[in-house]
Amino acid sequence: MFNQPISRRESIKRIAGFSAAAAAWSWPSIAIPGQGASGRVVVVGGGFGGATAAKYLKRMAPELAVTLVEPNTRYITCPFTNLYLGGIRSFESLWHSYDELRQRYDVEVIHELATDVDVDGHTVELASGTRLAWDRLILSPGIDIRWNELDGYDEAAAEKAPHAWKPGDQSRLLRQQLAGMKQGGTFVLVAPDNPFRCPPGPYERVSMVAHYLKNHNPSAKVLLLDAKDGFSKQGLFMQGWAEHYGDMIEWVSRSNDGTVIRVDADRLEVETEFGMIHAADVLNVVPPQKAGFIADRAGVTDASGWVPVRPDTFASALVDDVYVIGDATQAAPMPKSGFIASTQGKVAARAIAAELTGRVLLPEPSWANTCYSLIAPEHGISIVGVYEVYNGQLREVPDSGGVSPMGADPLFRQLEAEYARGWYAAITQDVWGTPAS
Amino acid sequence: MRKIGIFAFSIPVLASALFWWSSGPAHSDPQWVDSEVEVIAGDVSAEELFEARVEVIAMSCAACHGTDGRLRTAIPAIAGRPEALLNLQLQSFKQDRVPGATVMPRIARAYSEEELQGLAAYFAALDP
Ligand SMILES: Cc1cc2nc3c(=O)[nH]c(=O)nc-3n(C[C@H](O)[C@H](O)[C@H](O)COP(=O)(O)OP(=O)(O)OC[C@H]3O[C@@H](n4cnc5c(N)ncnc54)[C@H](O)[C@@H]3O)c2cc1C
């Protein structure tokens, strides 16, 4: 059946996923693209993935009706939260609005929590009881925390030992605690095992904390207790820590008994695998995570708590007509980053535009990611990954990507710090339309 | 008729459908898709597919260069710049011939010369 010429519509159908063959076998649950689809797309979550998908859907197919469901009227980024902790960025500079999506792209934005998904009826239920109908659903709910997976770490504990891994009040709390820490005190960061949101995040965080302490509390210590034996951009981070902060930061790997198994938030103490107790003056716990709960409600998660997706489009591997992007997905070797969540949103939007309009062509996809981290205000490092589908799996394009070179000169590090700030301005413009300041 | 390797779910599609039919849609194993299909293009021309591929790659560029490559920060805007210049820069990044370059060589190496040429033409054609 591959030897006959196919029409444009056929190619789109095939690209969109088996529809041609499915029609021949009267597979019931697959919509035939461009036929009878009325073009309603609901996006749940207005973060990096969801806001991008909504905007790019309207850019590619303005005739689609796109509704974005997001409880918060402003989005606060996790990226650059660490700079805020380090005292080199204001909290307000992390805020973004949904004005561009509404006004320029005609996206309907509803500020509510989605509470349930009926995949057979193709509806989403909101906290108010409203039901929204969709032809295609995109979920980009980010992460939820697995409370109590780490013994003693529940929502009450997070008020004393913040995670600050979802933005907002938690970041403010941690900032206050850091600023109020006693002279010569110890800041303890507990880092989780993979997979988790933002692989370089804990290491950028201790860098920015050390930057703050160096200026305000130079006899303080930073202890990083890690459930892993290695981490993203490790060589570059460790070299930078030594260069800027001497021995202020101590990293304890899993093999050196870094894995924390219990948290006592009242006493600000943690216990490690082999029974060591560490006392903290400020305790920052980055806890184990899973996909946002709405993914569970839609039945798209598997036993891991994350969402398996078809690699080419990020359609759910389990449920038809539902696409999932961002941190909620299992997309290794892609990291859980805002950059890749946004890129995934663009490719998924393209796939949906192709399916629903029959006019947009979906070629071989490509996803890029660049994660910058600041070790000091003028010392930036980066990791690049460009991804493709090969034999039905995501992989990094061979001989591409990688991290900044070791031993680069200060100008190179300074340039990457400037580019990190440029990246933040660009991605927040691209996703939320925030004007560069 | 031209043979075009495009991206799609493959294997004989028929066999997959049968597999699906017999096993039901409970596939935790992502191996069930295979993306190396060869489709013979009818009214989808090679040019159209190539253009689509360039558009998809270009969407990634926006995350650092702004929507449509128009934002100017420490990272330069790329929309509306001369095609020959953009192409020279991209090919030079790919060949690692730009001293002091930071992320661009690592990115450009992921794409073919033709794709980079296509990106240069794409951004050159946009209003600055
Ligand atoms: C400290 C730190 C630093 C980071 N730095 C970087 C960086 O430099 N670069 C980078 O690329 N990434 C960085 N990240 C990672 C980045 O924040 C995430 O990868 C990104 O936010 C993922 O996007 P998302 O769309 O999956 O989820 P999110 O951006 O978290 O968006 C999810 C949205 O969905 C909403 N939502 C959830 N459930 C529902 C529901 N049921 N109904 C309606 N709405 C719902 C939430 O309110 C939220 O707005 C960092 C993360 C941290 C913690």
CSV table of C-alpha atoms in Angstrom, one decimal, chain A residues 1-9 11 14-18 21-22 25-28 30 55-56 59-60 105 302 308-313 317-318 320 339 343 346-347 350 361-368 370 372 382-384 386 389-393 397-405 412 415-416 418-419 422-423 425-427 429-430 436, chain B residues 1 3 5-18 20-22 24-45 48-68 70-76 100-111 115 122:
chain,number,residue,atom,x,y,z
A,1,MET,CA,0.0,0.0,0.0
A,2,PHE,CA,3.0,2.3,0.0
A,3,ASN,CA,3.5,2.0,-3.7
A,4,GLN,CA,0.7,4.3,-4.7
A,5,PRO,CA,0.9,8.0,-4.8
A,6,ILE,CA,-0.9,9.6,-1.9
A,7,SER,CA,-2.7,12.8,-1.7
A,8,ARG,CA,-1.8,15.6,0.6
A,9,ARG,CA,-4.7,14.7,2.8
A,11,SER,CA,-0.1,12.1,4.0
A,14,ARG,CA,-0.8,9.1,8.1
A,15,ILE,CA,1.3,11.6,9.8
A,16,ALA,CA,-1.4,12.3,12.3
A,17,GLY,CA,-1.4,8.7,13.2
A,18,PHE,CA,-2.7,5.6,11.5
A,21,ALA,CA,-5.2,2.3,7.9
A,22,ALA,CA,-7.6,2.8,10.8
A,25,TRP,CA,-10.2,-1.3,9.4
A,26,SER,CA,-12.9,0.8,10.8
A,27,TRP,CA,-11.0,1.6,13.9
A,28,PRO,CA,-13.6,3.4,15.8
A,30,ILE,CA,-9.7,7.8,15.5
A,55,LYS,CA,-0.4,30.9,20.7
A,56,TYR,CA,1.1,28.8,18.0
A,59,ARG,CA,-0.7,31.4,14.5
A,60,MET,CA,-0.9,28.3,12.3
A,105,TYR,CA,-4.3,35.8,19.3
A,302,ASP,CA,1.3,5.3,33.7
A,308,PRO,CA,4.0,8.4,28.0
A,309,VAL,CA,3.6,10.1,24.7
A,310,ARG,CA,4.0,9.3,21.0
A,311,PRO,CA,7.4,10.7,20.3
A,312,ASP,CA,6.6,12.5,17.1
A,313,THR,CA,3.6,14.6,18.1
A,317,ALA,CA,0.3,7.0,24.0
A,318,LEU,CA,-2.8,5.8,26.0
A,320,ASP,CA,-6.8,9.3,21.7
A,339,PHE,CA,12.5,25.7,26.8
A,343,THR,CA,9.2,23.6,21.8
A,346,LYS,CA,4.9,24.2,19.1
A,347,VAL,CA,5.3,20.7,17.6
A,350,ARG,CA,1.5,21.9,14.5
A,361,LEU,CA,1.8,19.9,6.8
A,362,LEU,CA,3.5,18.0,9.5
A,363,PRO,CA,7.1,17.1,8.5
A,364,GLU,CA,9.7,15.3,10.4
A,365,PRO,CA,9.8,17.1,13.7
A,366,SER,CA,12.7,18.7,15.5
A,367,TRP,CA,13.0,20.0,19.0
A,368,ALA,CA,15.7,22.2,20.4
A,370,THR,CA,19.1,25.3,25.6
A,372,TYR,CA,21.5,28.4,30.8
A,382,SER,CA,24.8,26.2,29.0
A,383,ILE,CA,23.7,22.9,27.8
A,384,VAL,CA,22.2,22.4,24.4
A,386,VAL,CA,18.5,19.0,19.7
A,389,VAL,CA,12.7,10.7,16.4
A,390,TYR,CA,14.7,7.7,15.4
A,391,ASN,CA,13.3,4.2,15.2
A,392,GLY,CA,10.2,5.3,17.1
A,393,GLN,CA,12.2,6.8,19.9
A,397,VAL,CA,20.7,14.3,17.0
A,398,PRO,CA,24.2,12.7,16.9
A,399,ASP,CA,27.2,14.9,17.0
A,400,SER,CA,25.2,18.0,18.1
A,401,GLY,CA,24.5,19.7,21.4
A,402,GLY,CA,26.5,19.4,24.6
A,403,VAL,CA,27.7,21.7,27.3
A,404,SER,CA,29.9,24.8,27.4
A,405,PRO,CA,33.6,24.0,27.2
A,412,PHE,CA,33.0,33.4,27.2
A,415,LEU,CA,28.8,36.2,27.1
A,416,GLU,CA,26.8,33.2,28.2
A,418,GLU,CA,24.4,37.9,28.8
A,419,TYR,CA,22.8,35.3,26.6
A,422,GLY,CA,18.6,37.5,26.5
A,423,TRP,CA,17.1,34.0,26.4
A,425,ALA,CA,13.6,38.0,27.6
A,426,ALA,CA,13.1,36.1,24.3
A,427,ILE,CA,11.2,33.1,25.6
A,429,GLN,CA,8.2,37.3,24.7
A,430,ASP,CA,7.6,34.3,22.6
A,436,ALA,CA,11.7,43.0,26.6
B,1,MET,CA,7.2,10.3,-8.9
B,3,LYS,CA,10.4,9.1,-3.2
B,5,GLY,CA,11.4,10.0,3.3
B,6,ILE,CA,9.0,11.8,5.5
B,7,PHE,CA,8.1,11.4,9.0
B,8,ALA,CA,5.2,9.2,9.8
B,9,PHE,CA,4.2,6.2,11.7
B,10,SER,CA,5.4,3.3,9.8
B,11,ILE,CA,6.1,-0.3,9.6
B,12,PRO,CA,3.6,-1.5,7.2
B,13,VAL,CA,0.8,0.6,8.6
B,14,LEU,CA,-1.5,-2.4,8.0
B,15,ALA,CA,0.5,-4.7,10.3
B,16,SER,CA,0.4,-2.1,13.0
B,17,ALA,CA,-3.3,-1.6,12.7
B,18,LEU,CA,-3.7,-5.4,13.1
B,20,TRP,CA,-3.5,-2.6,17.6
B,21,TRP,CA,-6.6,-4.4,16.8
B,22,SER,CA,-5.5,-7.6,18.6
B,24,GLY,CA,-6.1,-3.0,22.2
B,25,PRO,CA,-4.9,0.5,22.8
B,26,ALA,CA,-3.0,-0.3,26.0
B,27,HIS,CA,0.5,0.3,24.9
B,28,SER,CA,2.9,1.3,27.6
B,29,ASP,CA,5.7,0.3,25.3
B,30,PRO,CA,6.6,3.2,23.1
B,31,GLN,CA,8.2,0.8,20.6
B,32,TRP,CA,4.9,0.4,18.9
B,33,VAL,CA,5.6,3.3,16.7
B,34,ASP,CA,8.4,3.3,14.2
B,35,SER,CA,9.0,6.4,12.3
B,36,GLU,CA,11.1,5.4,9.3
B,37,VAL,CA,8.4,5.3,6.6
B,38,GLU,CA,9.0,6.1,3.0
B,39,VAL,CA,6.0,7.7,1.4
B,40,ILE,CA,5.6,8.3,-2.2
B,41,ALA,CA,4.4,11.9,-2.6
B,42,GLY,CA,1.5,12.6,-4.8
B,43,ASP,CA,0.5,16.2,-4.5
B,44,VAL,CA,2.8,16.8,-1.6
B,45,SER,CA,5.9,18.0,-3.3
B,48,GLU,CA,6.5,21.7,0.4
B,49,LEU,CA,7.8,19.1,2.8
B,50,PHE,CA,11.1,20.8,3.0
B,51,GLU,CA,9.4,24.1,3.6
B,52,ALA,CA,7.4,22.6,6.4
B,53,ARG,CA,10.5,21.1,7.9
B,54,VAL,CA,12.2,24.5,7.9
B,55,GLU,CA,9.1,26.1,9.5
B,56,VAL,CA,9.2,23.5,12.3
B,57,ILE,CA,12.9,24.0,13.0
B,58,ALA,CA,12.4,27.8,12.9
B,59,MET,CA,9.8,27.6,15.7
B,60,SER,CA,12.7,26.5,18.0
B,61,CYS,CA,14.8,29.5,17.1
B,62,ALA,CA,12.1,31.8,18.5
B,63,ALA,CA,12.8,30.8,22.1
B,64,CYS,CA,16.1,32.8,22.0
B,65,HIS,CA,15.5,35.2,19.1
B,66,GLY,CA,11.9,36.0,19.9
B,67,THR,CA,8.7,35.2,17.9
B,68,ASP,CA,9.6,35.3,14.2
B,70,ARG,CA,12.4,39.7,15.7
B,71,LEU,CA,13.6,40.4,19.2
B,72,ARG,CA,16.8,42.3,19.9
B,73,THR,CA,18.6,41.5,23.2
B,74,ALA,CA,22.2,40.4,23.8
B,75,ILE,CA,21.0,37.8,21.3
B,76,PRO,CA,20.6,39.4,17.9
B,100,GLY,CA,34.3,32.5,20.6
B,101,ALA,CA,30.9,31.2,19.5
B,102,THR,CA,28.9,29.8,22.4
B,103,VAL,CA,25.7,27.8,21.8
B,104,MET,CA,25.2,28.2,18.0
B,105,PRO,CA,27.8,25.6,16.9
B,106,ARG,CA,26.2,23.0,19.2
B,107,ILE,CA,22.8,23.8,17.7
B,108,ALA,CA,23.8,24.2,14.0
B,109,ARG,CA,25.5,20.8,13.9
B,110,ALA,CA,22.1,19.2,14.4
B,111,TYR,CA,20.9,20.4,10.9
B,115,GLU,CA,18.2,23.0,6.3
B,122,TYR,CA,13.1,31.8,5.9
